[in-house]
PDB file of C-alpha atoms in Angstrom:
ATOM      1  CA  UNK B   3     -15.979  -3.661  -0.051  1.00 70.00           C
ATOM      2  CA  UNK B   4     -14.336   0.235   0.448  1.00 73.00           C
ATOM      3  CA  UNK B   5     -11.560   1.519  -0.954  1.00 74.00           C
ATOM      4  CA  UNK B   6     -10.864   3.141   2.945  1.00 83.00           C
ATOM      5  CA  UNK B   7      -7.832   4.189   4.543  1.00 84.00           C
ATOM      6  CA  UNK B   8      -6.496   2.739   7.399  1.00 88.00           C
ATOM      7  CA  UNK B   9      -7.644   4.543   9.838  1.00 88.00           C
ATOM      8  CA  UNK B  10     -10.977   4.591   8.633  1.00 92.00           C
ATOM      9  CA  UNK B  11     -11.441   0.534   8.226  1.00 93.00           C
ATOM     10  CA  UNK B  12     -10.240   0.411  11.530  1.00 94.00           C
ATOM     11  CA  UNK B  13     -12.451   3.288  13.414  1.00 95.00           C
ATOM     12  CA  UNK B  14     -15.328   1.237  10.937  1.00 96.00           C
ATOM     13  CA  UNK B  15     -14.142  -2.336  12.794  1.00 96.00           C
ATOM     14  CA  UNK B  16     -13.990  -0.781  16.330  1.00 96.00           C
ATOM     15  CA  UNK B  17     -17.602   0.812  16.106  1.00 96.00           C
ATOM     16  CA  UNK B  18     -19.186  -1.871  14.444  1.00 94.00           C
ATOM     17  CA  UNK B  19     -20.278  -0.220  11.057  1.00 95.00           C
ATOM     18  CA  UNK B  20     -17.429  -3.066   9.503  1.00 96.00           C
ATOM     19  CA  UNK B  21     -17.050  -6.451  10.376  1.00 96.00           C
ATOM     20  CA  UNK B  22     -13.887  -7.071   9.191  1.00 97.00           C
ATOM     21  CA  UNK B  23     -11.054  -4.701   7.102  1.00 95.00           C
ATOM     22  CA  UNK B  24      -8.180  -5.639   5.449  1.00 94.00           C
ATOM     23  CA  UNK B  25      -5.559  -3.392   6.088  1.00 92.00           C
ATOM     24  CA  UNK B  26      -1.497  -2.299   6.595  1.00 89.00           C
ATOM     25  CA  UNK B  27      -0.642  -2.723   9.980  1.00 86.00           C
ATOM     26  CA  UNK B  28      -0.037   0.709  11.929  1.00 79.00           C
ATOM     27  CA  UNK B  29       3.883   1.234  12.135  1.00 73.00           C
ATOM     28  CA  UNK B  30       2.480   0.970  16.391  1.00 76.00           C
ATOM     29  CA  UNK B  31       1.195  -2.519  16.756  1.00 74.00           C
ATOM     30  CA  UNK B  32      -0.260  -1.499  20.027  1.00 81.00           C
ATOM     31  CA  UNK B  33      -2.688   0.518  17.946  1.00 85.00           C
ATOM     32  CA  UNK B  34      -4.326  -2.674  17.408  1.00 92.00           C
ATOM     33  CA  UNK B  35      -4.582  -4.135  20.741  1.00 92.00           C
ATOM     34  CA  UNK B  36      -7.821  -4.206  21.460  1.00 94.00           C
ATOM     35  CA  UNK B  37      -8.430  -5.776  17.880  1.00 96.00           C
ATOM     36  CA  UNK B  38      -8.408  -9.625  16.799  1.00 95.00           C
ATOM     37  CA  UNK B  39      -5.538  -9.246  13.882  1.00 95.00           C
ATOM     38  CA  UNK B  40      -3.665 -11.594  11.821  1.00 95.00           C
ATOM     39  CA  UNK B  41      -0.809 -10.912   8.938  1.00 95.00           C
ATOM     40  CA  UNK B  42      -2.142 -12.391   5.884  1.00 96.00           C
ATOM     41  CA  UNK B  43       0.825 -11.618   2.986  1.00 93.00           C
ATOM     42  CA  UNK B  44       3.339  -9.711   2.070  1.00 93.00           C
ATOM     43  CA  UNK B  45       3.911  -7.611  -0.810  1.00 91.00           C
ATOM     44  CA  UNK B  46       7.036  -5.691  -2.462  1.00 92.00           C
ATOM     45  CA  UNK B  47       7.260  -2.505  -2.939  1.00 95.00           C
ATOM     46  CA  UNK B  48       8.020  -1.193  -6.168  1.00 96.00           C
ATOM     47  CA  UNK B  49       7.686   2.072  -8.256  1.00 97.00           C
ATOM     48  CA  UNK B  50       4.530   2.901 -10.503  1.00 96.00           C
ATOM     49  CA  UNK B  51       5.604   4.659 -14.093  1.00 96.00           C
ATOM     50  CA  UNK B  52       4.035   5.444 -17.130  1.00 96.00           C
ATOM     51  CA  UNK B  53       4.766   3.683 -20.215  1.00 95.00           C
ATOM     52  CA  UNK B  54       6.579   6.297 -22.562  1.00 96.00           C
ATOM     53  CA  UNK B  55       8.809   7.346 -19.106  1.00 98.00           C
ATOM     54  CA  UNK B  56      12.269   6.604 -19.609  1.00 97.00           C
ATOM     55  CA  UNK B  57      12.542   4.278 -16.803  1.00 98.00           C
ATOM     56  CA  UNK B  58       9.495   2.176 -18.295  1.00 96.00           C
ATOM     57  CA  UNK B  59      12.414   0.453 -20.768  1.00 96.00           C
ATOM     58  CA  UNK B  60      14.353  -0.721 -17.296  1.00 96.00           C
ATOM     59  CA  UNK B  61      13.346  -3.882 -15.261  1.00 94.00           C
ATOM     60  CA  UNK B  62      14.987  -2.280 -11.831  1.00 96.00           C
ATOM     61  CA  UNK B  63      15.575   1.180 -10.768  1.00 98.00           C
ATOM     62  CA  UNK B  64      18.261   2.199  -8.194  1.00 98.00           C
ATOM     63  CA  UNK B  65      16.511   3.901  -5.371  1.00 98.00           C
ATOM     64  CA  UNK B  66      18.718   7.430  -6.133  1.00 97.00           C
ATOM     65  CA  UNK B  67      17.222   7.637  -9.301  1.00 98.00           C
ATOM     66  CA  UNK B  68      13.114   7.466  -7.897  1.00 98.00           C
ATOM     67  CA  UNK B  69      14.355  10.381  -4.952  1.00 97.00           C
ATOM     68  CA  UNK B  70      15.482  12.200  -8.148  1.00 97.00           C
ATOM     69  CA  UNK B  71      11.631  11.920  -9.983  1.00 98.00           C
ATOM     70  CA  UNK B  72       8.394  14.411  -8.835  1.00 98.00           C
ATOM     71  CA  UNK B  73       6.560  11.896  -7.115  1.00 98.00           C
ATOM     72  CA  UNK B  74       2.636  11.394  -6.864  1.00 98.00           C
ATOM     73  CA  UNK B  75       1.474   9.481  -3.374  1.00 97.00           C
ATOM     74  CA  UNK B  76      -1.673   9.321  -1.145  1.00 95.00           C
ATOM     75  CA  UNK B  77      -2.633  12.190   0.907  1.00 94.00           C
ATOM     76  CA  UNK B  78      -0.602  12.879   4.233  1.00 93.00           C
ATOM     77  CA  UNK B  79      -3.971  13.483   6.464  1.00 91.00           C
ATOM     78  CA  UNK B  80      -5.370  10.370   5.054  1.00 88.00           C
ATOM     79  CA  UNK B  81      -2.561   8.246   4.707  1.00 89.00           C
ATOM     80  CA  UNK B  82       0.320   8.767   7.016  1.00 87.00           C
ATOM     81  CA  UNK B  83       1.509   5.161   7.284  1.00 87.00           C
ATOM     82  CA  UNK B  84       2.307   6.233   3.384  1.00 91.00           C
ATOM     83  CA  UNK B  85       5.151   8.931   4.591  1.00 92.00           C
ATOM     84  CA  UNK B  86       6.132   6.043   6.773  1.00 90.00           C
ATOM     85  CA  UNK B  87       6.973   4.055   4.197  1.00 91.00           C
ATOM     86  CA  UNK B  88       8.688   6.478   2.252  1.00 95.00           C
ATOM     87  CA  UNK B  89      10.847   7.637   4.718  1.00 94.00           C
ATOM     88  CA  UNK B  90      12.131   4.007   5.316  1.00 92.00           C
ATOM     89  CA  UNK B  91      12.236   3.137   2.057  1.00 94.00           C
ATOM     90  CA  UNK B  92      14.746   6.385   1.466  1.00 96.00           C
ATOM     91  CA  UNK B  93      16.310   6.368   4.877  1.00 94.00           C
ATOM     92  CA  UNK B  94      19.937   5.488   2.969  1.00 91.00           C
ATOM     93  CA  UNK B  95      19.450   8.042   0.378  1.00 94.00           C
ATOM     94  CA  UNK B  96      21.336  11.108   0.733  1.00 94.00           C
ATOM     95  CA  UNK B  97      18.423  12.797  -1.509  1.00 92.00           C
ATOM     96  CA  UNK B  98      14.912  12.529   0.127  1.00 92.00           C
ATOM     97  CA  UNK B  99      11.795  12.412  -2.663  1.00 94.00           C
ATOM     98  CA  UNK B 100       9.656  15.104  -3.484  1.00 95.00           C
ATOM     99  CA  UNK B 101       5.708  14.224  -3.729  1.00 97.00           C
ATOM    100  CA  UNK B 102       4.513  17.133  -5.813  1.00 98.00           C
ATOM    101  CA  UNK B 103       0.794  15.507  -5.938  1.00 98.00           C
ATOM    102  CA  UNK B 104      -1.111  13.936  -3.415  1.00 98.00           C
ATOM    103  CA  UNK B 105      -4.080  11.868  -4.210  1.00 96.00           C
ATOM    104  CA  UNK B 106      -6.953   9.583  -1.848  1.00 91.00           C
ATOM    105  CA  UNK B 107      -6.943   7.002  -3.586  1.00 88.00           C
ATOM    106  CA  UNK B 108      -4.308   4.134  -5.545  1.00 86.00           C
ATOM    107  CA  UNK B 109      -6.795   4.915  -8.812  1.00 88.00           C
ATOM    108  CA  UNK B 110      -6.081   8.586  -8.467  1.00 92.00           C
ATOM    109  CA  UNK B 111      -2.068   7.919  -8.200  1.00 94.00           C
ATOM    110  CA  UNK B 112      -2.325   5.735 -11.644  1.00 92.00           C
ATOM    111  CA  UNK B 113      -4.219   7.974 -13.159  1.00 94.00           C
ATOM    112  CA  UNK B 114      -1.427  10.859 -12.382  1.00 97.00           C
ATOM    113  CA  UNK B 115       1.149   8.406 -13.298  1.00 96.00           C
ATOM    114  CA  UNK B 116       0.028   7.500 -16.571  1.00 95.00           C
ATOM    115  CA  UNK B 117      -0.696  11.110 -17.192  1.00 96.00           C
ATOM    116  CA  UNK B 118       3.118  11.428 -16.682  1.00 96.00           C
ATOM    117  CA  UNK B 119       2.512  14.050 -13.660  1.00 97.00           C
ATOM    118  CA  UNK B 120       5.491  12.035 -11.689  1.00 98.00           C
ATOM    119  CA  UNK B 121       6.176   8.224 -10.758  1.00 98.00           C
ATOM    120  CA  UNK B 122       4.888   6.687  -7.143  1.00 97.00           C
ATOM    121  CA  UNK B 123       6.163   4.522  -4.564  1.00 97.00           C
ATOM    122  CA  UNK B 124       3.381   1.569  -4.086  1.00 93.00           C
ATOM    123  CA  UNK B 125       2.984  -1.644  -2.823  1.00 87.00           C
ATOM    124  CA  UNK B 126       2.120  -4.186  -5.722  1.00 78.00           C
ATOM    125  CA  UNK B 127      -1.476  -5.616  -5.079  1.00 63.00           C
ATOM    126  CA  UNK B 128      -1.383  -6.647  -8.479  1.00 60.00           C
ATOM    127  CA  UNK B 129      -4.409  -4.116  -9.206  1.00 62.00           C
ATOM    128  CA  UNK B 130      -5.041  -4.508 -12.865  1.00 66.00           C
ATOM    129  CA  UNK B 131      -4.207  -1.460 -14.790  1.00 70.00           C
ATOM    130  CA  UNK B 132      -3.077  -3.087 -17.800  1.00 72.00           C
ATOM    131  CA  UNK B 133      -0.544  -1.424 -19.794  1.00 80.00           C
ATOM    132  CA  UNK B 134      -1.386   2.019 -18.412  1.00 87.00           C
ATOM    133  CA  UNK B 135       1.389   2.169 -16.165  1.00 92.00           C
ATOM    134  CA  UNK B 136       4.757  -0.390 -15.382  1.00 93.00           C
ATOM    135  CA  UNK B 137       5.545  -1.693 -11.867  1.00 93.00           C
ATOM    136  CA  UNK B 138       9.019  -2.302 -11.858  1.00 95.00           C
ATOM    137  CA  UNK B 139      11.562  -3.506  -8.805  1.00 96.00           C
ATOM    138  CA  UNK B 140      13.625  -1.213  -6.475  1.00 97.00           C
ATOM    139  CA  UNK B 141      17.091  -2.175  -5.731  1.00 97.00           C
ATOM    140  CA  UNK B 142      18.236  -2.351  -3.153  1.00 96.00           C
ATOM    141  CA  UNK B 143      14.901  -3.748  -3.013  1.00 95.00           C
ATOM    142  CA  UNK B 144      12.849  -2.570   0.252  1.00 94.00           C
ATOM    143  CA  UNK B 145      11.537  -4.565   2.655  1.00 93.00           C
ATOM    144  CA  UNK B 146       8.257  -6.000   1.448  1.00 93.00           C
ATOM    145  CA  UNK B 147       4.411  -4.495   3.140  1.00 91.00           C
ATOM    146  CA  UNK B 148       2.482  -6.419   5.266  1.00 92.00           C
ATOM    147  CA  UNK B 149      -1.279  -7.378   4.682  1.00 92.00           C
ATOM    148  CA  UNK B 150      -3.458  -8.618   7.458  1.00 95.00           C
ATOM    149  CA  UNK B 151      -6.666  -8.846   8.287  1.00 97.00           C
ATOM    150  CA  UNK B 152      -8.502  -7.015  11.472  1.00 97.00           C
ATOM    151  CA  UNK B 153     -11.870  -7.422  13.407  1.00 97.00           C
ATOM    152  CA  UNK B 154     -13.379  -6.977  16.677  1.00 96.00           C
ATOM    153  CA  UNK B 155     -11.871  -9.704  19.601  1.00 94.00           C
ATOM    154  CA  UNK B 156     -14.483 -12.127  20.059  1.00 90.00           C
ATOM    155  CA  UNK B 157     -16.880 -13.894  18.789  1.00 92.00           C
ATOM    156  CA  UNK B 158     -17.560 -13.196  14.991  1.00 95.00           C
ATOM    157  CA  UNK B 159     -20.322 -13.647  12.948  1.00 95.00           C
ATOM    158  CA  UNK B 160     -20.422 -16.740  11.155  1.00 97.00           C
ATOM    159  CA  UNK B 161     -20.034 -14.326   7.578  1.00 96.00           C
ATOM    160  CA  UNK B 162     -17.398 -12.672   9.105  1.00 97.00           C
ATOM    161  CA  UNK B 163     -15.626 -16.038  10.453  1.00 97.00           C
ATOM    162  CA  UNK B 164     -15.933 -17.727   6.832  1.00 97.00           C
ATOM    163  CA  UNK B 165     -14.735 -14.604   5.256  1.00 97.00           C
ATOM    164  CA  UNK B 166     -11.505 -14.462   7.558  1.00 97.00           C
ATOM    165  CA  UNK B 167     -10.819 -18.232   6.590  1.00 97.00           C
ATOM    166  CA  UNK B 168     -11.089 -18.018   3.221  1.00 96.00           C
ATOM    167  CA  UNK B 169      -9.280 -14.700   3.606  1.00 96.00           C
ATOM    168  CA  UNK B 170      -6.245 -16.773   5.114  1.00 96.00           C
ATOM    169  CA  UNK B 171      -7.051 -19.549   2.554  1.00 96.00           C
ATOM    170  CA  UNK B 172      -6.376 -17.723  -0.407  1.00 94.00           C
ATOM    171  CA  UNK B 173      -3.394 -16.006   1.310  1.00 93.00           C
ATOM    172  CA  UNK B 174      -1.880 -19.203   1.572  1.00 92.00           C
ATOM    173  CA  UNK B 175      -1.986 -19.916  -1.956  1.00 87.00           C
ATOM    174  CA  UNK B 176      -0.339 -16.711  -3.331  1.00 67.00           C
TER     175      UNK B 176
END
């Protein structure tokens, strides 16, 4: 397993150095059509604070108040479908966030998060972080992330064919 971006699973699927990648699809699904792909889940999207944040006593924030906070998020090179998502998620609000820190990974985000650096705009994976940071709801709530599962058309390897059905199996029972 890699903690990879997007693009990089996929380049890793298309020349072979991955058999499979779980991934966010590209906002362009015909970015994907000359891979086998299939949506898996969905997640919401929520916002990432620390603990002693004033916003950590709330169970929703309004989506004003997040455009409002410094925001940490994934790097722009790295991660555009990231921007992406911001920009829909804020398309209604007359103030756009400001990401003041950009980091490569999720781990890096938290990390800036529970340093108190800003709050973030992620998708819950349900990464386990404890009680270093609170994931709380967005209202109005966004539309939730898809999750799927890519690899090369054809024939798989029988590894790579189990994998993908119990990938789908357990996907099913979330």
């Amino acid at each position: 397993m890699h903690d990879w971006n997007n693009k990089t699973i996929l380049d890793g699927v298309r020349d072979g150095r991955l058999q499979l990648g779980l991934i966010v699809p590209p906002t362009k699904a015909s970015s994907l059509h000359d891979l086998r792909y299939e949506e898996l889940f969905h997640e919401r999207v929520c916002v990432a604070v620390a603990p002693q944040h004033p916003f950590a006593r709330r169970r929703a924030i309004p989506l004003t108040e997040v455009a409002a906070e410094p925001l940490v998020g994934l790097t722009r090179e790295d991660y555009p479908n990231y921007y992406d998502l911001l920009s829909i998620t804020f398309s209604k609000v007359k103030q756009k966030p400001c990401v003041i820190e950009e980091h490569d990974s999720m781990f890096g985000i938290m990390s800036a998060v529970e340093a108190g650096t800003g709050v973030a705009v992620v998708v819950d994976f349900g990464y386990s972080f404890g009680n270093r940071v609170k994931f709380l709801h967005l209202t109005p709530e966004p539309k939730p992330i898809s999750v799927g599962i890519a690899g090369p058309k054809g024939q798989l390897s029988p590894a790579a064919e189990k994998f993908w059905q119990c990938a789908k199996e357990a996907a099913s029972q979330k």
